[in-house]
XYZ file of C-alpha atoms in Angstrom:
560
model
C 0.000 0.000 0.000
C 1.478 3.350 -1.046
C 1.478 6.362 1.284
C -1.068 7.928 -1.042
C -3.487 5.021 -0.643
C -2.765 4.930 3.066
C -4.025 8.516 3.689
C -6.440 9.233 0.825
C -10.062 8.536 1.784
C -12.943 8.099 -0.642
C -16.281 9.486 0.493
C -18.526 6.811 1.940
C -21.647 8.697 0.872
C -22.473 9.650 -2.691
C -21.302 13.139 -3.673
C -23.022 13.266 -7.086
C -25.312 16.099 -5.987
C -22.478 18.221 -4.595
C -20.993 21.135 -6.517
C -17.244 21.431 -6.432
C -15.858 24.730 -5.091
C -14.642 27.182 -7.730
C -11.817 28.457 -5.547
C -9.902 27.152 -2.555
C -10.899 28.079 1.001
C -9.525 31.287 2.487
C -8.149 29.548 5.597
C -8.339 32.431 8.081
C -12.099 33.082 7.883
C -14.492 30.735 6.125
C -17.773 28.868 6.072
C -17.013 25.143 5.566
C -17.895 23.902 2.082
C -20.597 21.169 2.081
C -17.987 18.610 0.991
C -15.831 19.600 3.966
C -18.836 19.190 6.247
C -19.367 15.702 4.847
C -15.684 14.810 5.203
C -15.640 16.143 8.771
C -18.759 14.126 9.605
C -17.136 10.939 8.318
C -13.889 11.662 10.166
C -15.786 12.333 13.386
C -17.594 9.010 12.954
C -14.191 7.356 12.622
C -12.976 9.071 15.823
C -16.029 7.786 17.664
C -15.735 4.189 16.486
C -12.030 3.362 15.905
C -10.319 1.077 18.431
C -6.719 1.033 17.143
C -5.461 3.758 19.496
C -6.494 5.509 22.701
C -6.410 9.244 23.439
C -8.198 11.086 26.248
C -10.099 13.923 24.587
C -12.034 14.627 27.795
C -15.331 13.391 26.386
C -15.769 10.548 28.888
C -15.483 10.010 32.610
C -11.675 10.101 32.699
C -10.763 13.699 33.524
C -7.000 13.171 33.905
C -4.498 14.287 31.261
C -7.156 15.631 28.919
C -5.840 16.856 25.557
C -8.365 18.075 23.002
C -7.176 18.209 19.398
C -7.606 20.239 16.243
C -8.386 18.036 13.237
C -8.460 19.046 9.593
C -9.999 17.701 6.396
C -8.815 18.622 2.912
C -11.065 17.773 -0.029
C -8.831 16.804 -2.953
C -8.882 15.563 -6.503
C -6.286 12.832 -7.074
C -4.398 12.007 -10.271
C -7.218 9.652 -11.302
C -9.642 12.655 -11.082
C -11.390 11.035 -8.113
C -12.774 13.297 -5.366
C -11.902 12.305 -1.809
C -10.323 13.820 1.252
C -7.275 13.801 3.472
C -7.325 13.963 7.272
C -4.801 15.378 9.725
C -4.366 16.237 13.384
C -2.267 18.977 14.923
C 0.824 17.924 16.853
C 0.836 14.334 18.099
C -2.146 12.074 18.686
C -2.097 9.168 21.157
C 1.620 9.841 21.593
C 2.341 9.238 17.910
C 3.026 11.173 14.723
C 1.812 8.319 12.508
C -1.690 6.879 12.622
C -3.639 5.111 9.915
C -5.936 7.409 7.889
C -3.997 10.577 8.835
C -1.287 12.309 6.810
C 2.216 12.116 8.323
C 4.126 15.117 9.675
C 6.136 17.214 7.246
C 9.204 16.157 9.229
C 9.188 13.484 11.922
C 11.473 14.375 14.809
C 10.757 11.067 16.512
C 12.076 8.742 13.795
C 14.797 6.456 15.162
C 17.214 7.397 12.395
C 16.516 11.123 12.874
C 19.450 13.341 13.822
C 17.182 14.982 16.381
C 17.141 12.117 18.870
C 20.924 11.682 18.952
C 21.680 15.396 19.125
C 18.954 15.947 21.708
C 20.513 13.156 23.794
C 23.873 14.957 23.700
C 22.222 18.218 24.776
C 20.484 16.335 27.586
C 23.899 15.072 28.723
C 25.109 18.676 28.902
C 22.051 19.498 31.007
C 22.888 16.596 33.340
C 26.459 17.893 33.717
C 25.123 21.358 34.468
C 22.795 20.020 37.138
C 25.707 18.209 38.825
C 27.957 21.284 38.743
C 25.183 23.575 40.007
C 24.668 21.337 43.060
C 28.298 21.778 44.216
C 27.956 23.012 47.867
C 31.116 25.120 47.512
C 29.280 27.450 45.134
C 26.916 28.541 47.900
C 29.843 28.661 50.353
C 31.885 31.046 48.192
C 28.805 33.091 47.362
C 28.366 33.585 51.121
C 32.035 34.503 51.584
C 31.899 36.990 48.683
C 28.738 38.641 50.011
C 30.299 38.874 53.494
C 33.423 40.533 52.069
C 31.338 43.026 50.100
C 29.263 43.809 53.190
C 32.362 44.235 55.420
C 34.004 46.403 52.748
C 30.987 48.680 52.582
C 30.848 49.012 56.375
C 34.588 49.762 56.850
C 34.829 52.182 53.939
C 31.632 53.966 54.996
C 32.943 54.308 58.565
C 36.222 55.699 57.224
C 34.388 58.220 55.034
C 32.349 59.417 58.029
C 35.578 59.757 60.043
C 37.167 61.793 57.227
C 34.123 64.063 56.952
C 34.143 64.749 60.699
C 37.919 65.419 60.596
C 37.402 67.819 57.687
C 34.771 69.728 59.669
C 37.120 69.846 62.665
C 40.011 71.209 60.539
C 37.706 73.861 59.146
C 36.787 74.980 62.668
C 40.500 75.081 63.631
C 41.336 77.264 60.602
C 38.503 79.652 61.314
C 39.552 80.001 65.000
C 43.294 80.260 64.190
C 42.713 82.975 61.624
C 41.492 85.231 64.445
C 43.810 84.178 67.300
C 47.211 83.267 65.779
C 49.995 85.260 64.262
C 50.357 84.925 60.521
C 53.430 82.656 60.641
C 51.702 80.431 63.221
C 48.559 80.365 61.077
C 50.601 79.280 58.028
C 52.208 76.478 60.046
C 48.767 75.283 61.184
C 47.399 75.352 57.644
C 50.317 73.246 56.461
C 49.729 70.743 59.253
C 45.980 70.545 58.509
C 46.681 70.123 54.789
C 49.014 67.204 55.589
C 46.289 65.617 57.725
C 43.848 65.917 54.804
C 46.316 64.258 52.407
C 47.008 61.481 54.928
C 43.247 60.836 55.336
C 42.745 60.511 51.582
C 45.744 58.178 51.419
C 44.311 56.028 54.204
C 40.927 55.840 52.425
C 42.634 54.849 49.184
C 44.672 52.162 50.927
C 41.597 50.861 52.770
C 39.611 50.713 49.517
C 42.467 48.885 47.790
C 42.714 46.425 50.678
C 39.028 45.513 50.517
C 39.010 45.432 46.705
C 41.771 42.811 46.828
C 39.841 40.741 49.357
C 36.678 40.948 47.246
C 38.646 40.133 44.095
C 40.159 37.070 45.776
C 36.734 35.855 46.937
C 35.320 36.476 43.450
C 38.197 34.513 41.883
C 37.507 31.555 44.186
C 33.863 31.636 43.164
C 34.706 32.049 39.462
C 36.740 28.861 39.550
C 33.442 27.087 40.201
C 30.963 29.112 38.146
C 33.031 29.851 35.025
C 32.834 26.218 33.888
C 29.077 26.477 34.441
C 28.826 29.596 32.266
C 30.968 28.018 29.555
C 28.864 24.872 29.623
C 25.605 26.874 29.483
C 26.898 28.872 26.534
C 27.956 25.660 24.792
C 24.537 24.109 25.413
C 22.828 27.262 24.144
C 24.830 27.172 20.902
C 24.144 23.464 20.444
C 20.408 23.990 21.050
C 20.258 26.939 18.634
C 22.124 24.961 15.969
C 19.790 21.994 16.442
C 16.731 24.229 16.257
C 17.970 25.823 13.042
C 18.698 22.372 11.598
C 15.148 21.301 12.476
C 13.707 24.406 10.827
C 15.635 23.552 7.665
C 14.145 20.045 7.606
C 10.576 21.383 7.496
C 10.347 21.955 3.746
C 6.899 23.009 2.527
C 5.676 22.556 -1.037
C 3.211 24.749 -2.864
C 1.184 23.914 -5.958
C 4.015 25.137 -8.216
C 6.386 22.633 -6.650
C 8.458 25.301 -4.922
C 9.865 24.425 -1.517
C 10.607 26.700 1.419
C 11.893 25.800 4.861
C 10.448 27.071 8.118
C 13.648 29.056 8.572
C 13.255 30.908 5.251
C 9.505 31.387 5.695
C 9.775 33.062 9.099
C 12.967 35.018 8.459
C 10.824 37.211 6.213
C 8.392 38.010 9.052
C 8.657 40.292 12.082
C 8.923 37.158 14.233
C 12.127 36.011 12.462
C 12.143 32.733 14.412
C 9.348 30.155 14.011
C 7.230 29.747 17.175
C 7.061 26.408 18.959
C 4.942 23.915 17.051
C 5.113 25.765 13.721
C 4.545 23.335 10.869
C 2.755 20.808 13.090
C -0.766 22.194 12.614
C -3.281 20.276 10.511
C -3.575 22.803 7.648
C 0.077 22.874 6.465
C 0.382 19.094 6.937
C -2.642 18.521 4.704
C -1.550 20.865 1.924
C 2.032 19.610 1.975
C 0.874 16.006 1.592
C -1.518 16.908 -1.228
C 1.178 18.732 -3.173
C 3.681 15.950 -2.503
C 1.348 13.351 -4.052
C 0.113 15.534 -6.941
C -3.399 15.983 -5.555
C -5.372 19.147 -6.245
C -6.684 20.823 -3.060
C -10.316 21.882 -3.435
C -11.480 22.963 0.044
C -10.356 22.712 3.650
C -11.832 22.948 7.128
C -10.538 22.409 10.671
C -12.562 21.448 13.740
C -11.912 20.952 17.449
C -12.483 17.548 19.013
C -12.677 17.208 22.780
C -12.918 19.306 25.910
C -11.867 22.941 25.717
C -8.368 23.861 26.948
C -8.082 25.777 30.213
C -6.951 29.035 28.643
C -8.452 29.347 25.163
C -12.005 28.586 24.080
C -12.629 25.644 21.780
C -16.056 24.059 21.414
C -16.337 20.360 20.630
C -17.003 19.819 16.875
C -16.876 23.550 16.092
C -14.937 24.693 13.022
C -12.093 27.182 13.430
C -9.877 29.222 11.152
C -6.142 28.599 10.841
C -4.087 30.498 13.411
C -2.123 33.602 12.447
C 1.046 33.180 14.483
C 2.074 29.679 13.397
C 0.162 29.058 10.180
C -0.281 32.350 8.345
C 3.349 32.742 7.138
C 3.477 29.062 6.109
C 0.129 29.087 4.310
C 1.019 32.327 2.535
C 3.793 30.393 0.788
C 1.782 27.199 0.317
C -1.175 28.967 -1.324
C 0.949 30.826 -3.880
C -0.309 30.081 -7.384
C -3.732 28.911 -6.212
C -7.090 30.542 -6.796
C -8.285 31.315 -3.266
C -11.543 32.798 -1.966
C -11.433 36.513 -1.198
C -10.715 37.513 2.364
C -14.176 38.392 3.745
C -12.542 40.465 6.481
C -11.553 43.012 3.820
C -15.196 43.566 2.885
C -17.066 46.218 4.879
C -20.246 44.523 6.173
C -21.630 47.781 7.590
C -21.538 49.860 4.419
C -25.315 50.097 4.179
C -25.943 50.297 7.928
C -26.618 53.613 9.632
C -25.796 55.221 12.972
C -28.872 56.439 14.872
C -28.554 59.535 17.077
C -30.320 58.807 20.384
C -29.433 62.128 22.055
C -27.559 65.252 21.015
C -26.522 68.534 22.655
C -23.644 71.001 22.260
C -21.013 68.807 23.928
C -21.903 65.165 23.365
C -23.849 62.559 21.440
C -25.392 59.283 22.480
C -25.590 57.038 19.416
C -26.803 53.576 18.490
C -23.966 51.736 16.698
C -25.169 49.011 14.330
C -23.531 45.595 14.470
C -20.549 45.038 12.122
C -19.472 48.692 12.199
C -16.041 49.431 13.656
C -15.761 51.959 16.486
C -12.461 53.301 15.098
C -10.760 52.759 11.715
C -9.116 49.360 11.237
C -6.073 48.330 9.216
C -8.096 47.417 6.134
C -11.545 48.945 6.717
C -11.576 52.655 7.505
C -15.359 53.047 7.738
C -16.149 53.448 11.433
C -18.079 55.431 14.021
C -15.122 57.806 14.270
C -14.948 58.421 10.500
C -18.683 58.972 10.150
C -19.005 61.286 13.160
C -15.929 63.246 12.030
C -17.551 63.762 8.650
C -20.984 64.610 10.075
C -19.629 66.958 12.775
C -16.586 68.680 11.222
C -16.574 71.324 13.965
C -16.053 68.706 16.695
C -12.639 68.662 18.371
C -10.720 66.040 20.282
C -10.647 62.247 20.018
C -14.485 61.961 19.762
C -14.576 58.267 20.801
C -14.939 57.983 24.589
C -15.262 54.178 24.690
C -15.556 51.390 22.150
C -17.820 48.523 21.254
C -16.523 45.443 19.422
C -17.203 45.554 15.697
C -19.793 42.771 16.022
C -21.559 44.358 19.016
C -24.427 46.803 18.575
C -25.764 49.418 20.961
C -25.160 52.650 22.820
C -21.961 54.650 22.504
C -20.925 58.010 23.931
C -19.330 60.604 21.631
C -17.595 63.725 22.973
C -17.722 66.790 20.699
C -14.838 68.628 22.391
C -11.691 67.859 24.362
C -13.011 68.950 27.781
C -16.087 66.755 27.459
C -13.945 63.835 26.343
C -11.664 64.282 29.354
C -14.633 64.529 31.739
C -16.342 61.390 30.384
C -13.082 59.436 30.234
C -12.563 60.083 33.959
C -15.969 58.567 34.656
C -15.020 55.419 32.730
C -11.656 55.211 34.511
C -13.326 55.604 37.915
C -16.031 53.126 36.824
C -18.854 55.425 37.820
C -20.562 54.989 34.449
C -23.190 52.256 34.526
C -23.397 49.924 31.504
C -25.623 47.011 30.694
C -25.564 44.584 27.795
C -28.173 42.110 26.623
C -26.933 38.828 25.180
C -28.573 35.707 23.837
C -26.675 32.568 24.847
C -26.631 29.480 22.640
C -27.947 27.131 25.346
C -29.538 26.958 28.772
C -27.870 27.875 32.068
C -29.194 26.701 35.429
C -28.303 29.616 37.712
C -30.254 32.883 37.655
C -27.400 35.289 38.388
C -23.719 35.338 39.233
C -20.277 36.913 39.014
C -17.414 36.008 36.653
C -13.775 36.849 37.400
C -11.473 35.584 34.619
C -8.345 37.635 33.727
C -7.736 38.051 30.004
C -4.875 38.641 27.594
C -4.559 38.532 23.819
C -3.601 35.255 22.154
C -0.242 36.314 20.702
C -0.360 33.542 18.105
C -3.968 34.113 17.042
C -5.011 37.747 17.373
C -7.600 39.088 18.101
C -8.698 36.038 20.115
C -8.364 36.395 23.882
C -7.098 33.874 26.427
C -7.870 33.369 30.100
C -4.485 33.837 31.788
C -3.938 34.078 35.543
C -0.233 34.888 35.130
C -0.203 37.716 32.563
C -3.882 38.536 32.072
C -5.536 41.813 33.085
C -8.427 41.697 35.567
C -11.795 41.131 33.882
C -14.978 41.026 35.965
C -18.623 40.689 34.954
C -21.936 40.417 36.784
C -24.807 38.689 35.001
C -28.510 37.977 35.419
C -30.934 35.781 33.486
C -33.828 37.553 31.743
C -35.563 34.539 30.189
C -35.072 30.997 28.930
C -36.749 30.133 25.654
C -36.252 27.763 22.687
C -33.147 26.209 24.298
C -31.535 29.637 24.555
C -30.928 31.976 27.499
C -31.235 35.745 27.381
C -29.092 37.492 29.991
C -28.069 40.923 31.189
C -24.312 41.506 31.470
C -22.966 44.215 33.782
C -19.249 44.578 32.958
C -17.196 45.961 35.835
C -14.070 46.130 33.671
C -13.867 46.728 29.937
C -11.454 44.247 28.363
C -11.459 43.280 24.691
C -14.018 40.488 24.058
C -14.658 40.309 27.813
C -18.341 39.402 27.638
C -17.826 36.980 24.748
C -15.074 35.081 26.579
C -16.848 35.168 29.950
C -19.920 33.687 28.286
C -18.124 30.942 26.335
C -15.327 29.888 28.696
C -15.858 26.722 30.734
C -15.082 28.654 33.948
C -17.532 31.371 32.954
C -21.034 30.482 31.785
C -19.714 27.765 29.479
C -22.119 28.765 26.683
C -21.117 31.107 23.838
C -23.216 34.025 22.667
C -25.351 33.227 19.618
C -23.503 34.210 16.451
C -20.060 34.458 18.036
C -17.776 33.528 15.140
C -14.656 33.506 17.354
C -15.767 31.642 20.469
C -18.938 29.906 19.293
C -20.784 29.397 16.024
C -21.348 31.979 13.303
C -24.936 33.161 12.716
C -26.604 36.148 11.054
C -25.030 38.395 13.718
C -23.476 38.424 17.174
C -26.375 38.612 19.619
C -24.736 41.089 21.992
C -26.175 44.565 22.459
C -25.240 47.510 24.699
C -28.731 48.563 25.763
C -28.258 50.816 28.817
C -25.895 53.666 29.663
C -25.957 55.989 32.683
C -23.443 58.770 33.335
C -23.008 62.246 34.814
C -23.514 64.985 32.245
C -20.289 67.042 32.049
C -22.145 70.398 31.947
C -25.187 69.989 34.200
C -23.558 67.507 36.569
C -26.835 65.583 36.661
C -27.114 61.828 36.230
C -28.643 60.913 32.868
C -29.430 57.520 31.379
C -30.384 56.124 27.985
C -31.850 52.824 26.814
C -31.874 51.115 23.443
C -33.909 47.863 23.432
C -32.702 44.847 21.454
C -34.566 43.156 18.630
C -33.493 39.624 19.583
């Protein structure tokens, strides 16, 4: 059986009624093609029924060592013009790189004949040597001696300096008194004597400093005899590790449809990252395309889905489809898709072009507006149309930043606009002090048991997949939300959200994360499932008017 036959899968169901895609999937934002949905369904059936290997996806009772996985399917046309699909998983599965039905890795580090294992073993030996040297008790002993010498030096030299300062003050008093009481020749003799005392004091300080410097230098030399070999060994290990990493990067050679090859090293050297991140090249998407090109198959469409329990930090829903990540995959796929006809990037199309901003309230210093969903609050990299641009055009006399706070592009509802700098400053202070009251209405894609609660999950951006956010207790910023159920209907739950902080995607993550409500907002294309829109709406806003000082509030009911 050839590798091609080993990984290529014919559809079990008839595909005679399916239309082939005209262009390949844009991998960073897509709706799965019907053939991809069928391939994913068949692969998921295989995952449910196969018995050749075991992997804890967290879908059963065993809650130890859970590792969910991203799987991918690539619909292809082989050299016999047959339509089938390839399957892949990201990273390793069941502790292996090679499993029947799945394409192999682009480069297998774990092969017995691979240079990686032998060179990694040598680096591990260096690490063992380092651990032995670092445990030498004399290192701590000489560290203690050196610190004691430095401390004693500081104390003795400081005491000497104080003594010199007091002596200098005393000599000054003697000169001042002698100038009045002594004859001139006696005064000159005294000045000469005092000058000699000053020179002697400086000499003593210099000698004392030299004495302690020599003692410290000796203690440092004794310590260096032990730690210099450590530093040399660490540097040697670092160079060996860097050389091995570069060698690995060179082994990951990715094809494109033109037959051109590029290594991970050359792909990422052209990016701002320069160095490939950990796991680059091991994701399902590049593995699938590389295999297809290698075996002269034509890629038609691709989709990736998550299988298993969600990780602790990011949000992944079982069976949901997800776009390829930006940090690891985007530079690789940019090369691999060269020469292919690919769907347009939908993120470059302005979905709010025909949507309007409604003015809820207006006076000389501020506006309260209703922002429609899909309209940016401020100009983006590709789409400039935004609340800021439109207000700037409609109110050319307005000064200052205009935008007091933001709503996510997909979120609709109330926004405050300041028409001058003083108003902007006044309103910003209220947001900073959290005296402004905000409320959002959201429709959750499921039922929750509790009627109200509080969510405290710190957030930070996913550096490898912007703009997605991660729950991170180490580097995340505080993010707190109160919530209350409004109604439960048609297997969905409508809730009020009262955000205490205002982090990016806070309500979306707090809704979807397993430690939050565990149910995504309807239409959330990042943390849930895409629908006609994100069902999240800023419906209430209360603040102190910057001119009158009175508390004012505004409401904008939802239509979902």
